[in-house]
Structures are given as structure tokens and as C-alpha cells.
mmCIF file of C-alpha atoms and ligand atoms in Angstrom:
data_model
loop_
_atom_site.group_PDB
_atom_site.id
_atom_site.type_symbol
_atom_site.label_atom_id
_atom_site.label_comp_id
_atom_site.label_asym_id
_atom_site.label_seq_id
_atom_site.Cartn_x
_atom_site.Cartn_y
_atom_site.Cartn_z
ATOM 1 C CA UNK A 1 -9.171 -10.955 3.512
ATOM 2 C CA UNK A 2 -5.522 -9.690 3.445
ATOM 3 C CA UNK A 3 -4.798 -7.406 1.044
ATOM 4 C CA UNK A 4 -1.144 -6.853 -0.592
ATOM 5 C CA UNK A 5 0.457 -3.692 0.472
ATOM 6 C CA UNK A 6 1.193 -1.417 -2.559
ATOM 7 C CA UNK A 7 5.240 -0.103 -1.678
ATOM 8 C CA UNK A 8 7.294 3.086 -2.374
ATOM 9 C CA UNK A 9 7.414 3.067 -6.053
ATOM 10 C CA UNK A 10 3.790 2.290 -7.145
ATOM 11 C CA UNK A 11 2.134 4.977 -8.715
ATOM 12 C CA UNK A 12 -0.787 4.931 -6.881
ATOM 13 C CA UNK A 13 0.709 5.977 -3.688
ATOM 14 C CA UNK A 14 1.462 10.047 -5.321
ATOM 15 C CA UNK A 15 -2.053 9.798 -6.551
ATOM 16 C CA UNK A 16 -5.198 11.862 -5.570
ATOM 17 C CA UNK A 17 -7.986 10.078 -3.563
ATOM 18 C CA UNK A 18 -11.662 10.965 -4.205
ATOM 19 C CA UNK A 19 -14.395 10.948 -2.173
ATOM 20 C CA UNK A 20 -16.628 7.999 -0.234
ATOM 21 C CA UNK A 21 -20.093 8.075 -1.712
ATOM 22 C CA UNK A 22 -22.684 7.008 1.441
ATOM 23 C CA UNK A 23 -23.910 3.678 1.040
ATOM 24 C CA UNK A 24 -21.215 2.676 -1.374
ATOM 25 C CA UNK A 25 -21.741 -0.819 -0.932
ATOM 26 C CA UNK A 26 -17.770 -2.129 -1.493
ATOM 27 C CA UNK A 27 -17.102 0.296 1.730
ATOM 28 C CA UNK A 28 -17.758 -2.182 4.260
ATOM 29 C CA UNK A 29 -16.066 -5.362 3.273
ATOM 30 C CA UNK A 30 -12.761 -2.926 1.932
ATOM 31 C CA UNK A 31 -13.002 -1.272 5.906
ATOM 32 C CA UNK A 32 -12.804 -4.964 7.547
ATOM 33 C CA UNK A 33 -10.228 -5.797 4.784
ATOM 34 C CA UNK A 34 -7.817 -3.348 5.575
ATOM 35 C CA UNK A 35 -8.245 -3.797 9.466
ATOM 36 C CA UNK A 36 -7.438 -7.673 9.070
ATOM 37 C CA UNK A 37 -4.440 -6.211 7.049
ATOM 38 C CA UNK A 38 -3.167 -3.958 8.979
ATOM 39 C CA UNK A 39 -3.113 -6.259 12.226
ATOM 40 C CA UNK A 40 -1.149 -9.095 10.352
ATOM 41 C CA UNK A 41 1.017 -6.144 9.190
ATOM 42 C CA UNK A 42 1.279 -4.893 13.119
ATOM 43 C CA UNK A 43 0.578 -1.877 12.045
ATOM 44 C CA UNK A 44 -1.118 1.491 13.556
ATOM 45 C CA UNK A 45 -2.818 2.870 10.252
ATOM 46 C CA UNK A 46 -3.612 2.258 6.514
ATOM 47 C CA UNK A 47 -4.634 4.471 3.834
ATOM 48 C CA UNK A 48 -6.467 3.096 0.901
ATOM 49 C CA UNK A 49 -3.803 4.239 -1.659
ATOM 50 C CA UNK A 50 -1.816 1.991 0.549
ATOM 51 C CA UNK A 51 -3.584 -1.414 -0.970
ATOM 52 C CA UNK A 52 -4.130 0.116 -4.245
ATOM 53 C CA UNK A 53 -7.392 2.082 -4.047
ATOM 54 C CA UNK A 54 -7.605 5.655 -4.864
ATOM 55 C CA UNK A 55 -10.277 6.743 -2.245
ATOM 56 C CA UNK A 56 -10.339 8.825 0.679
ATOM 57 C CA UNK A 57 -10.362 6.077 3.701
ATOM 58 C CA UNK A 58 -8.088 5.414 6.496
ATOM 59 C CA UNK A 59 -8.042 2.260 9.301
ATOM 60 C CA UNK A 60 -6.203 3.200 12.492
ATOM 61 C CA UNK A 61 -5.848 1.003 15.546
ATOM 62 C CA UNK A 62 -2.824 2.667 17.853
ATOM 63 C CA UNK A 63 -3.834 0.891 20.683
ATOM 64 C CA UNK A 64 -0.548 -1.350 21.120
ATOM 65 C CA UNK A 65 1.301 2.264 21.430
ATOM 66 C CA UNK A 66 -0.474 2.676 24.522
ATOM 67 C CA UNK A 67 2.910 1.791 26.637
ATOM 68 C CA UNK A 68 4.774 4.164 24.835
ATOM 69 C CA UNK A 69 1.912 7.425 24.722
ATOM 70 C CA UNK A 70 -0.785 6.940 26.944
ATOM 71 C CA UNK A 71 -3.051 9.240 24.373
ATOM 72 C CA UNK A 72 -3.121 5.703 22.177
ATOM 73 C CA UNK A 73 -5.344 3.925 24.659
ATOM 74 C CA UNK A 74 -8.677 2.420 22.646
ATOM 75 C CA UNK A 75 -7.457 5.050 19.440
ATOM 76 C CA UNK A 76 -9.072 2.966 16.913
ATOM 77 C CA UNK A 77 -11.104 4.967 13.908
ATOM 78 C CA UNK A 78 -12.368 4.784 10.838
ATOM 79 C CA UNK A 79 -11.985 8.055 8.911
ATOM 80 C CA UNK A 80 -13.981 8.527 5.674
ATOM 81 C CA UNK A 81 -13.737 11.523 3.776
ATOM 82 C CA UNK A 82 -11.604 13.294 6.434
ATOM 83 C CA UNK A 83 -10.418 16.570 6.482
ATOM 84 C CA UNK A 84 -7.734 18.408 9.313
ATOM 85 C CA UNK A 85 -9.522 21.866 9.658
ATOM 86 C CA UNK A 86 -7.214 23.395 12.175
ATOM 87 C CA UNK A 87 -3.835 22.588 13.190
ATOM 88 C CA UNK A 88 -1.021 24.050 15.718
ATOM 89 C CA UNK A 89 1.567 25.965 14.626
ATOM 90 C CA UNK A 90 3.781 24.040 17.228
ATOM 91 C CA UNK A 91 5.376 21.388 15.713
ATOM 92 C CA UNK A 92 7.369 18.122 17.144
ATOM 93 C CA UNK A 93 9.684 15.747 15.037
ATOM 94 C CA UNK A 94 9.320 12.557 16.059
ATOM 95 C CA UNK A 95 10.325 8.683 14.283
ATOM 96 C CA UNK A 96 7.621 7.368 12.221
ATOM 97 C CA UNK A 97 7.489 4.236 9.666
ATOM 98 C CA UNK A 98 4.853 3.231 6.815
ATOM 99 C CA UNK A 99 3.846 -0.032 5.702
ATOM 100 C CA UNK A 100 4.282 1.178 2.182
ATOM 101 C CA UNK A 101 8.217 1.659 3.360
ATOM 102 C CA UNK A 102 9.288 -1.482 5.153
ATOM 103 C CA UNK A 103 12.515 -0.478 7.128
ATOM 104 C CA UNK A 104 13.012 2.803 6.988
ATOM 105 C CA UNK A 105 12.126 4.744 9.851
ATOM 106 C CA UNK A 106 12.904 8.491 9.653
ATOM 107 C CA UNK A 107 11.845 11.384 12.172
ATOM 108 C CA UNK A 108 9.468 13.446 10.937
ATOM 109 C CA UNK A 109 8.040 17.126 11.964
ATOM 110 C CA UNK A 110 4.136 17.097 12.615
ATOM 111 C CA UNK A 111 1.653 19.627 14.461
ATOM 112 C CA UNK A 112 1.482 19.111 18.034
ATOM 113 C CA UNK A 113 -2.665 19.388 17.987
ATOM 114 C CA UNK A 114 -4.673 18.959 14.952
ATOM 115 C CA UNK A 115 -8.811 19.016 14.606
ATOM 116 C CA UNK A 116 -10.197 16.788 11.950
ATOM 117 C CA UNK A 117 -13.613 16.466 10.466
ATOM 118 C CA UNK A 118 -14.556 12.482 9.454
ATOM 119 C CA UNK A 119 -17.570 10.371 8.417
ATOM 120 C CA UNK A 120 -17.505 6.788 10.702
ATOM 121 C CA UNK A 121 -18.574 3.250 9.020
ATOM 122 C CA UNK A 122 -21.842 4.583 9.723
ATOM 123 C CA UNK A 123 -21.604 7.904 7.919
ATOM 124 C CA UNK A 124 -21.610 9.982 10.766
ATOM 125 C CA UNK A 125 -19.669 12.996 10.868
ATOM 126 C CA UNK A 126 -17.527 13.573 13.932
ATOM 127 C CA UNK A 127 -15.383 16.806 15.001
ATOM 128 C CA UNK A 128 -12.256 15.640 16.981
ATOM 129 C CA UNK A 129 -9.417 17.061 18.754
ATOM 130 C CA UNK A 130 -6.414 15.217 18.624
ATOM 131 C CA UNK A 131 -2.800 15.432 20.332
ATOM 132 C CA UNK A 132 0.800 13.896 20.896
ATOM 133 C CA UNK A 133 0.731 10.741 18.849
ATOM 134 C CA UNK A 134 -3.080 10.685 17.623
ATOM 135 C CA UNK A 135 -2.408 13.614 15.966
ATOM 136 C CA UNK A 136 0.720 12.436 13.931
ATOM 137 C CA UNK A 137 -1.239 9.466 13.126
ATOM 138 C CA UNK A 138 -3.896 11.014 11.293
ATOM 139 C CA UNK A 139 -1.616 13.606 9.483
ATOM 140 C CA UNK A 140 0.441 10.951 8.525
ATOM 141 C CA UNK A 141 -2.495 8.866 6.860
ATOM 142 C CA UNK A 142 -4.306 11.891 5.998
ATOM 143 C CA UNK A 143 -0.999 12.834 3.627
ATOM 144 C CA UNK A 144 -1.643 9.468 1.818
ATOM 145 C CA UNK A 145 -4.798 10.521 0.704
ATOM 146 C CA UNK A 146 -3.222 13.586 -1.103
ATOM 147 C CA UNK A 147 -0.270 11.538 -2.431
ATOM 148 C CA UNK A 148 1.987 12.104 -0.174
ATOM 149 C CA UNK A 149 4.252 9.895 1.981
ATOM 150 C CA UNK A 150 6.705 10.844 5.139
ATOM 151 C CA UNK A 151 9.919 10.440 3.501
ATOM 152 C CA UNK A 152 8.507 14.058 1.313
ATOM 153 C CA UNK A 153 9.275 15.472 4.909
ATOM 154 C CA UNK A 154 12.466 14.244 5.619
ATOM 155 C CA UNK A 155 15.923 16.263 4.677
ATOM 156 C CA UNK A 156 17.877 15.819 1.643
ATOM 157 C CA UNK A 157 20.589 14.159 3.528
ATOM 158 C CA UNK A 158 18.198 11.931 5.238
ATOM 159 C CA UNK A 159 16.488 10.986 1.946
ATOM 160 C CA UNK A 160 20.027 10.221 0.413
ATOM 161 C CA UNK A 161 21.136 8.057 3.183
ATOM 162 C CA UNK A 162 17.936 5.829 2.600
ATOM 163 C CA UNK A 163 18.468 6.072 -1.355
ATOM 164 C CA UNK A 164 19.646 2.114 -1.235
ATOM 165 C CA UNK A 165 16.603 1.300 0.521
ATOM 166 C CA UNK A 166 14.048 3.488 -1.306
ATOM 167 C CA UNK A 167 16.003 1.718 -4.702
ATOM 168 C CA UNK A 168 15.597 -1.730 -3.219
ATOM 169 C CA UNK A 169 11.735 -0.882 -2.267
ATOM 170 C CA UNK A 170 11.582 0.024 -6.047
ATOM 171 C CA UNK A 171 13.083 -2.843 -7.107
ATOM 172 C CA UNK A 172 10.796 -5.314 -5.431
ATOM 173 C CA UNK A 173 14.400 -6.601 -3.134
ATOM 174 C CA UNK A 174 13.030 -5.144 0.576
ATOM 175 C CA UNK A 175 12.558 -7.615 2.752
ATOM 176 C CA UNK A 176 9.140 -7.864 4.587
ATOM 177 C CA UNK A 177 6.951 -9.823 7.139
ATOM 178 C CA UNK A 178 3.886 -8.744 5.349
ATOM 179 C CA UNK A 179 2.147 -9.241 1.477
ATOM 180 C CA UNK A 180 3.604 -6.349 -0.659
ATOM 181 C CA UNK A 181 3.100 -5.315 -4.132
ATOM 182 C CA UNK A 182 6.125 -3.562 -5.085
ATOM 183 C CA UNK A 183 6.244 -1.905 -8.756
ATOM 184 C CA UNK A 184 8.504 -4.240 -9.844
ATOM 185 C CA UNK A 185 8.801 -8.002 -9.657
HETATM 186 CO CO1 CO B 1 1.999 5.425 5.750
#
């Protein structure tokens, strides 16, 4: 089922997530849910907060990066409950979008390496090391679970130049492929 994607504006995107229970039986369906809506989104990742659901799960499939960085090749997770436990002190700014921001693409600082601690579908726990791209995938999604979004990261002068955009999000007047639920409208 494809599920409308809550947009910059709605309050539960600056909300705190809370944990996965095991065996929580609406985990499965929501996990194939936000796959199917991801794909017809063309996205790489969704966060929960991201179709209105204030829970600590994240969908990524980067494989159609792979072109681009190599490291994307069969990167497709499910993260419950996940947690970055060590991260370089290198960073690298590189362009990143949301589906929660339809056309606005800003570059965006984000460790180099990152380790991150996850529950699978199946509830079991995985330690993974993750660089280049992979990396600024998960931090990225990983910041929606804390209420948090990329355009916190960008410069004042960068955020002002999208003001129009981040307005029109607001407003319910972006344009977009995909289902959205903007706050207004
Ligand atoms: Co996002």
C-alpha cells in the first residue's frame, strides 16, 4: 500500500521516535508499506516520521546509486531501533534531497565513516561499518528519527535562498510526482 508522504511543515517530522517493541505485529505490513512507497517515490530511504508514524524505523534501498558510488551496490536495509555508535571526525559535504522536501536539494556535511547498531525484520541485531554514501544515508534517516531534517544543516544563507520553497512546502503549493500530506491543504 502507498502511503502519503508527510512534508516540511508537519509536526510530526521535529518529533521524537520511540522504540520497536519485538513482535509488534503492525511492523511487518508498515516495513513492506514504506518499501512500495519509497520505490514509487524513487527514492533511497524513508523514515517512519516521514509517513506520519512516530517510531524508530527506516527503509533504505540505494541500489540505483550504484553508477554514481559503487559502495551502493545491493545497500538495501531495514534498520529498527538503530543507533550510530561511532562516527569519524572527517567530514564531507555532499548534495542530498528528502522526500519530505520535494525540490530542494542542498549540500550537506556528514561523517565520512559511521558504525551503527540495528535490529533487521527479523529482530536481529547487526554491527555495521559504513562509508562514502552508505554512511550519509543512514545519518540522514537516522536524524529523522530524532526530529531532525537536512535543511537544520544547511547555512543561513542557504536556508534563506530556499525560504520560497520551504513556504510553498508549508503551504501545500510544491509540486510533486509522489502522494504528499503537506500541513496545509
Ligand atoms: Co529525509
Amino acid at each position: 500500500m502507498i502511503l502519503p508522504i508527510y512534508t516540511y511543515g508537519q509536526p510530526v517530522l521535529r518529533e521524537e521516535t520511540i522504540l520497536i517493541a519485538k513482535d509488534d505485529p503492525q511492523i511487518p505490513a508498515l516495513i513492506d508499506n514504506m518499501f512500495e512507497t519509497m520505490y514509487k517515490a524513487d527514492g533511497i530511504g524513508l523514515a517512519a516520521p516521514q509517513v506520519g508514524l512516530s517510531l524508530r524505523l527506516i527503509v533504505i534501498d540505494a541500489n540505483a546509486l550504484t553508477k554514481t558510488y559503487p559502495e551502493c551496490k545491493d545497500f538495501k536495509r531495514v534498520l529498527i531501533n538503530p543507533e550510530i555508535t561511532q562516527q569519524s571526525d572527517e567530514t564531507v559535504a555532499l548534495e542530498e534531497g528528502c522526500l519530505s522536501f520535494p525540490g530542494i536539494h542542498e549540500k550537506v556535511p556528514r561523517s565520512v565513516n559511521i558504525q551503527v547498531e540495528y535490529f533487521d525484520r527479523h529482530f536481529n541485531k547487526h554491527t555495521e561499518t559504513l562509508e562514502g554514501f552508505n554512511a550519509r544515508i543512514v545519518q540522514h534517516e537516522i536524524d529523522h528519527l530524532y526530529g531532525q531534517v537536512f535543511i537544520d544543516s544547511i547555512s543561513p544563507i542557504r536556508r534563506q535562498l530556499n525560504r520560497g520553497k520551504l513556504n510553498n512546502l508549508i503551504k501545500g503549493n510544491a509540486k510533486c510526482e509522489y502522494k504528499i500530506k503537506p500541513l496545509k491543504k
